[in-house]
GROMACS .gro file of C-alpha atoms in nm:
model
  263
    1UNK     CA    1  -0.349   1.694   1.709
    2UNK     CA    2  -0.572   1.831   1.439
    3UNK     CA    3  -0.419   1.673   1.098
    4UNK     CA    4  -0.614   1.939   0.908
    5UNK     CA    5  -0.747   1.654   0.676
    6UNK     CA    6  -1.156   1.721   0.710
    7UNK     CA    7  -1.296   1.772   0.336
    8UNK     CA    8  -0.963   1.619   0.184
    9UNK     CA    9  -1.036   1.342  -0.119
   10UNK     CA   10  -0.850   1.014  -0.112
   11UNK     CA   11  -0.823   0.714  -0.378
   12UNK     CA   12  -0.676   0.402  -0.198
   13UNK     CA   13  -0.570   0.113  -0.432
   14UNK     CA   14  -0.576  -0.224  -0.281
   15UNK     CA   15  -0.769  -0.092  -0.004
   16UNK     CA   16  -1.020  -0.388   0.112
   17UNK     CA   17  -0.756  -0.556   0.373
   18UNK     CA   18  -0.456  -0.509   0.528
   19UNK     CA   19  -0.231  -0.208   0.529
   20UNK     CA   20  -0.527   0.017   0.226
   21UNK     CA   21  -0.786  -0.084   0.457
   22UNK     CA   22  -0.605   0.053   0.774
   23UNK     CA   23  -0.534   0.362   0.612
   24UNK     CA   24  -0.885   0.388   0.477
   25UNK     CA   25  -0.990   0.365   0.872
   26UNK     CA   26  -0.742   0.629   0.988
   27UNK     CA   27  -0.837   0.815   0.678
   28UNK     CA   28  -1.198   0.856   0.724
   29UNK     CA   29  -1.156   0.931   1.108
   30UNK     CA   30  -0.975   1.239   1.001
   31UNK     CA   31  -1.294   1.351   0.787
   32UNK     CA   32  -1.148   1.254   0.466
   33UNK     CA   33  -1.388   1.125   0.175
   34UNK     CA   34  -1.284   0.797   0.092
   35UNK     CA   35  -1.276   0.583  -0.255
   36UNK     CA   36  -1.190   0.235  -0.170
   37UNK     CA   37  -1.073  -0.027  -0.408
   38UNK     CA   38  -1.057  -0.413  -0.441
   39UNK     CA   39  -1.025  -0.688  -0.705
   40UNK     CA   40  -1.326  -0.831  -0.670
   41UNK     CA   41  -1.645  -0.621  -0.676
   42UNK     CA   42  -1.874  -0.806  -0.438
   43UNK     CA   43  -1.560  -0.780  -0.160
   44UNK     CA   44  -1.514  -0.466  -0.241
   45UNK     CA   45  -1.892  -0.360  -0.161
   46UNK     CA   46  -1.909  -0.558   0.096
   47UNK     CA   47  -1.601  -0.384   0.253
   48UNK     CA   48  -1.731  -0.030   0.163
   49UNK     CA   49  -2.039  -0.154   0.370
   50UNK     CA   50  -1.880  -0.209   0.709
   51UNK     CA   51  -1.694   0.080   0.683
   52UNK     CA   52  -2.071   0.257   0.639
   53UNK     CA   53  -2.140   0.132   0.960
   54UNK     CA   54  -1.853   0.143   1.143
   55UNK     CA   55  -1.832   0.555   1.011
   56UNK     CA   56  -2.150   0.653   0.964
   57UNK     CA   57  -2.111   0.984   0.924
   58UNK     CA   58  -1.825   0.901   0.656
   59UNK     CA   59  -1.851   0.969   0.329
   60UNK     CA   60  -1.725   0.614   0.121
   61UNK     CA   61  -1.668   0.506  -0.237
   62UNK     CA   62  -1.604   0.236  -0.396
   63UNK     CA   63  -1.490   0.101  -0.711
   64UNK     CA   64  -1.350  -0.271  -0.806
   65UNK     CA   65  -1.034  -0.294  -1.084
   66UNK     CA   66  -0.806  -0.570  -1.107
   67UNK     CA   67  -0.475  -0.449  -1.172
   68UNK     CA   68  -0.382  -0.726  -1.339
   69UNK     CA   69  -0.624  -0.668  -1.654
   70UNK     CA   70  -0.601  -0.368  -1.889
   71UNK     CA   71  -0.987  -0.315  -1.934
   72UNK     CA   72  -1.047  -0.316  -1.540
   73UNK     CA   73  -0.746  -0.083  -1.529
   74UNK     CA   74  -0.905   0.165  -1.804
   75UNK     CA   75  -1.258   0.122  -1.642
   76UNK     CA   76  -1.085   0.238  -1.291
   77UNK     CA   77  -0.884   0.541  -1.418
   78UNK     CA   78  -1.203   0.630  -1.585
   79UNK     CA   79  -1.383   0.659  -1.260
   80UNK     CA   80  -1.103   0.812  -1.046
   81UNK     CA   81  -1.165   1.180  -1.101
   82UNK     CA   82  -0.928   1.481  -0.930
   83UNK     CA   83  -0.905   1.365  -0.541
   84UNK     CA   84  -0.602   1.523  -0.267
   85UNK     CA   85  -0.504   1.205  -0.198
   86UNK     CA   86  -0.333   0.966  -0.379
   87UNK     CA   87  -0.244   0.586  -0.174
   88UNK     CA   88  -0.075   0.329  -0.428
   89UNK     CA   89  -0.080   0.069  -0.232
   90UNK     CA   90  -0.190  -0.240  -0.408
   91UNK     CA   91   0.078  -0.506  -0.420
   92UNK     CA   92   0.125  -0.911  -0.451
   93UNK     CA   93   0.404  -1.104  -0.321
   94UNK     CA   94   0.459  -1.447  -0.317
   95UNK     CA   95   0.818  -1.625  -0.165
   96UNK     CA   96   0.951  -1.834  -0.472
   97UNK     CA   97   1.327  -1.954  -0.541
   98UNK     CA   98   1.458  -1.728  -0.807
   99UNK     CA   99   1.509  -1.968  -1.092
  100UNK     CA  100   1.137  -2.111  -1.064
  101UNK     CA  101   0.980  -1.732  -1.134
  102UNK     CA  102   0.922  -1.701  -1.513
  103UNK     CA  103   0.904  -1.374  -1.785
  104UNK     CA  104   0.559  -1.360  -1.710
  105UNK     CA  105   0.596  -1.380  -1.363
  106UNK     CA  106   0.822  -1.079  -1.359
  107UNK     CA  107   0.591  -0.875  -1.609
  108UNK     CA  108   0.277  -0.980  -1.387
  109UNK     CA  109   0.448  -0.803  -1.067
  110UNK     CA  110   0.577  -0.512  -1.280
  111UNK     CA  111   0.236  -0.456  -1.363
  112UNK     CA  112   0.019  -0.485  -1.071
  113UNK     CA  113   0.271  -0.339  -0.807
  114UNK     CA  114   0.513  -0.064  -1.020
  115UNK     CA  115   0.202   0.053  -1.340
  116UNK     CA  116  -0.088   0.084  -1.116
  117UNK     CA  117   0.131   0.362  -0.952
  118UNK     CA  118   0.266   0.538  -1.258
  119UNK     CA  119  -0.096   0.466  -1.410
  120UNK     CA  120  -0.273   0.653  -1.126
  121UNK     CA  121  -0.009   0.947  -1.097
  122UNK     CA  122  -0.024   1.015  -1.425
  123UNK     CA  123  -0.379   1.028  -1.421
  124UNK     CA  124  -0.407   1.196  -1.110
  125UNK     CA  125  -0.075   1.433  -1.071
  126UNK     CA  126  -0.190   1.703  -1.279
  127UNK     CA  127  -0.476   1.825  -1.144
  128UNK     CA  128  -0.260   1.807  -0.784
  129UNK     CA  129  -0.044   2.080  -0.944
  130UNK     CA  130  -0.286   2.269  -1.099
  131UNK     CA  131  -0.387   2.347  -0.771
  132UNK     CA  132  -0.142   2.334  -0.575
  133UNK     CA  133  -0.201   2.076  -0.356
  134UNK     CA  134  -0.202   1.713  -0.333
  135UNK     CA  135  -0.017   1.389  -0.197
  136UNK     CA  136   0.096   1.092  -0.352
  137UNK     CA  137   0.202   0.801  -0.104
  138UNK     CA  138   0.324   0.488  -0.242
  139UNK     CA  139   0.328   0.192   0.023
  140UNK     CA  140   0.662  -0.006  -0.096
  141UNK     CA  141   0.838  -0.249   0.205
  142UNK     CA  142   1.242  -0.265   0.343
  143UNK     CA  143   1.252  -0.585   0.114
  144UNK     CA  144   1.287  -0.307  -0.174
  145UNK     CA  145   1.602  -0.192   0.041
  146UNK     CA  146   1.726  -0.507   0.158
  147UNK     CA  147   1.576  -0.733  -0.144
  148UNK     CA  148   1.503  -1.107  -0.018
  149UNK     CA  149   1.679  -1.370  -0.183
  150UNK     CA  150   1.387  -1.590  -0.219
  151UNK     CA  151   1.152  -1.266  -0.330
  152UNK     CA  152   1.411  -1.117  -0.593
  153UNK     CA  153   1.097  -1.044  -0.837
  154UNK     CA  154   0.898  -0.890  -0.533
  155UNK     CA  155   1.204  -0.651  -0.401
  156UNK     CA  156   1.280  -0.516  -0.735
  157UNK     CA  157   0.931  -0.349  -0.752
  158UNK     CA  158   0.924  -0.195  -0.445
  159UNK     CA  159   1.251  -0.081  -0.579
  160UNK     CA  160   1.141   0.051  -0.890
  161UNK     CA  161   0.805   0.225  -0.664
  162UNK     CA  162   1.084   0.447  -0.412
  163UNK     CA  163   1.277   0.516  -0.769
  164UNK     CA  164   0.926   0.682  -0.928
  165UNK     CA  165   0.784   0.807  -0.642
  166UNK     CA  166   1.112   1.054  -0.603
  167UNK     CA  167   1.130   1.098  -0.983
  168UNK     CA  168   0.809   1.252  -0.945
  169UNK     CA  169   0.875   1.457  -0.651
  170UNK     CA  170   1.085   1.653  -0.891
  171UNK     CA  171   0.797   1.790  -1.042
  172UNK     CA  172   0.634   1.923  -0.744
  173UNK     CA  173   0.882   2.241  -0.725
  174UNK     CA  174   0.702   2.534  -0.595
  175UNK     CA  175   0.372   2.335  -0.514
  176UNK     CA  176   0.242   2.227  -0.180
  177UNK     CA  177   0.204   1.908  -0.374
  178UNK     CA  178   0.421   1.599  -0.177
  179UNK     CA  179   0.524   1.245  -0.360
  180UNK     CA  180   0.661   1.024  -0.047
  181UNK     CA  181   0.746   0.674  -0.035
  182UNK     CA  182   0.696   0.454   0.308
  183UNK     CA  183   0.898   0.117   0.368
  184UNK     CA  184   0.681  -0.119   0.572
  185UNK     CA  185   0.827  -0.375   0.764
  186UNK     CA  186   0.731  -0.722   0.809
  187UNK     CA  187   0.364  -0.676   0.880
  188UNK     CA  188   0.088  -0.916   0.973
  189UNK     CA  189  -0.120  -0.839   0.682
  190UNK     CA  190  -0.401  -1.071   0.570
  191UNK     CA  191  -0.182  -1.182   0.334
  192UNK     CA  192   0.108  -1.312   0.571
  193UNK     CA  193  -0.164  -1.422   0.823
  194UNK     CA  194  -0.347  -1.658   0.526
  195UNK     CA  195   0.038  -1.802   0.476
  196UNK     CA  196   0.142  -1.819   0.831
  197UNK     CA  197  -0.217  -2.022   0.873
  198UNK     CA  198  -0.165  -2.275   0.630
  199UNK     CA  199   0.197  -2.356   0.715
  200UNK     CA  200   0.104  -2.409   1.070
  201UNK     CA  201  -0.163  -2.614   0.979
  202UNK     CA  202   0.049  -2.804   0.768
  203UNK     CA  203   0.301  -2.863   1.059
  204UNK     CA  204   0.015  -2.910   1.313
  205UNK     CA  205   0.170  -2.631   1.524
  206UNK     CA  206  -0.026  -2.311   1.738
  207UNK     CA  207  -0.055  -1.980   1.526
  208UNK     CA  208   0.096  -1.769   1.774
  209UNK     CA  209   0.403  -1.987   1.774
  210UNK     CA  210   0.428  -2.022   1.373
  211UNK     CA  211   0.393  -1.626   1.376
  212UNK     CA  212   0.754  -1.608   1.598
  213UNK     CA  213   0.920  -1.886   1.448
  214UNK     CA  214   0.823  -1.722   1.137
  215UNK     CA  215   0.923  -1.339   1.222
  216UNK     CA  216   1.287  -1.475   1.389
  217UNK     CA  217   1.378  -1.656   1.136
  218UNK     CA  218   1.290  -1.414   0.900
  219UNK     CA  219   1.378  -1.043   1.050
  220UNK     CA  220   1.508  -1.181   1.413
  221UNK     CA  221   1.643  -0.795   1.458
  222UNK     CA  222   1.273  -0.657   1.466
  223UNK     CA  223   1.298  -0.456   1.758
  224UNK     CA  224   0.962  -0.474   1.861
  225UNK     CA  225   1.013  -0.856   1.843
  226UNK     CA  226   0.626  -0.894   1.702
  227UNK     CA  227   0.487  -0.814   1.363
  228UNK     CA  228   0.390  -0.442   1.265
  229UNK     CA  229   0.046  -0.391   1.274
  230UNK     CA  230  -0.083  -0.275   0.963
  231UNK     CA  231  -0.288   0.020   1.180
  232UNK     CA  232   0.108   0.129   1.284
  233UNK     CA  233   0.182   0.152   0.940
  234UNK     CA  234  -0.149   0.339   0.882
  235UNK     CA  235  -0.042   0.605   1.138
  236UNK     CA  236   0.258   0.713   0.927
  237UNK     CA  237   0.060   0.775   0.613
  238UNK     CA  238  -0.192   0.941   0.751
  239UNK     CA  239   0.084   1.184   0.862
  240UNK     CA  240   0.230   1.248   0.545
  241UNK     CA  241  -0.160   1.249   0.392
  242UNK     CA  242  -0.152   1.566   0.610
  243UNK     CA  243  -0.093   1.910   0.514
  244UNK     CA  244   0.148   1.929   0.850
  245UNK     CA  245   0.395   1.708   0.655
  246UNK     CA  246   0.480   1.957   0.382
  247UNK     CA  247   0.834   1.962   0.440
  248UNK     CA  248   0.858   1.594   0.362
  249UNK     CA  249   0.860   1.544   0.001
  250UNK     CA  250   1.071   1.266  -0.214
  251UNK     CA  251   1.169   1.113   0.055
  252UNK     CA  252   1.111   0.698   0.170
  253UNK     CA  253   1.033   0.672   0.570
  254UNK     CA  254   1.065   0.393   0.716
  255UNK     CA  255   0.811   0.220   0.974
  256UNK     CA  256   1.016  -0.128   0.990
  257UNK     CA  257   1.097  -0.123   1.319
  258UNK     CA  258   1.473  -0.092   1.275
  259UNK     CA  259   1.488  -0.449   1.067
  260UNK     CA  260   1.699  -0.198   0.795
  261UNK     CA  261   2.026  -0.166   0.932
  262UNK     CA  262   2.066   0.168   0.775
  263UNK     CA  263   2.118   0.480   0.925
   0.00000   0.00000   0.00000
């Protein structure tokens, strides 16, 4: 199936592992110039790199901001110029007990995963709707549906991403311009992998068997009884990235392998 993507422009946040690198990869096989971005800038080249040689023929930016910092923020919205394609995916999580998270705890995931989003819509939306055609994908996780007890401060901002996400799809009236919102499920990111690693080193167990002791006791319902792979995750975006997907718009899909027990 032709996705209809070749010359498209994308800006990927948090896009030098995991689930924004995936989608970079699926991205740039579709012949869509791609602006990658990372915390730290040596990574970050050293990512855009590897995807030079794994697509050649692709055409790859790159541009290191830590969304944690206001001046790397201002420096990064100061690059990003109009593009088709808006990802907001960069996120942290971290498992902590509820009463151990502190105020600045809670504004330091506000900021990273819910203002980098509203930063780079704001900053990007508007030329989207001047011409009439754009996406804006934010990459928020069933654990803003079904919030974790022991992630309270994580949940609520992939809450607060769905609530923006459709806010702004509100403004999109009479534009070819989409604002979606995908729910990942419990995927085997480089994140989970680095904490699944060091607890099974920790308990002197086997990887593979920390990974399913981990995923049952954590989302035992997972149909597909393994972790998502952030490349299944990727597929779905690059769908909605598409201009075939114009009749989705303000809505939250979900790829979480039915661990949401919603219909």
């Amino acid at each position: 199936m032709d996705l209809q993507l070749k010359g498209k422009r994308a800006f990927i946040s948090g896009s030098t592992q995991g689930i924004g690198l995936a989608v970079a990869k699926q991205l740039l096989r579709e012949g869509v110039t791609v602006i990658i971005n990372g915390r730290y800038a040596e990574k970050t080249q050293q990512v855009k790199e590897k995807l030079q040689e794994e697509f050649p023929e692709g055409s790859i930016a790159a541009i290191a901001a830590d969304f944690s910092k206001k001046e790397d923020v201002e420096y990064l919205l100061a690059q990003v110029q109009e593009v088709d394609i808006l990802v907001n995916n960069v996120g942290i999580f971290e498992v902590r007990d509820f009463e151990a998270v502190t105020d600045e705890d809670w504004y330091r995931y506000f900021e990273v995963n819910v203002m980098s989003s509203i930063r780079l819509s704001r900053k990007l939306l508007p030329g989207m709707l001047n011409k009439k055609w754009g996406r804006i994908i934010g990459i928020s996780s069933e654990s803003g549906v079904n919030v974790p007890g022991n992630m309270i401060h994580y949940g609520m901002t992939k809450s607060a991403m769905a609530a923006v996400a459709n806010g702004l799809s509100k403004l999109t009236k009479a534009t070819e311009v989409t604002v979606n919102t995908v729910l990942g499920g419990p995927a085997y990111s480089d994140g989970v992998a680095t904490v699944i690693e060091q607890i099974a080193a920790m308990q002197q167990m086997n990887v593979g068997e920390m990974k399913t002791a981990v995923l049952q006791q954590s989302s035992p319902e997972i149909l597909l009884q393994r972790f998502i792979a952030p490349e299944e995750i990727a597929n779905l975006v690059t769908y909605l990235a598409s201009p075939l997907s114009v009749a989705t718009n303000g809505a939250s899909l979900r790829v979480d392998s039915g661990v949401l027990r919603i219909v």
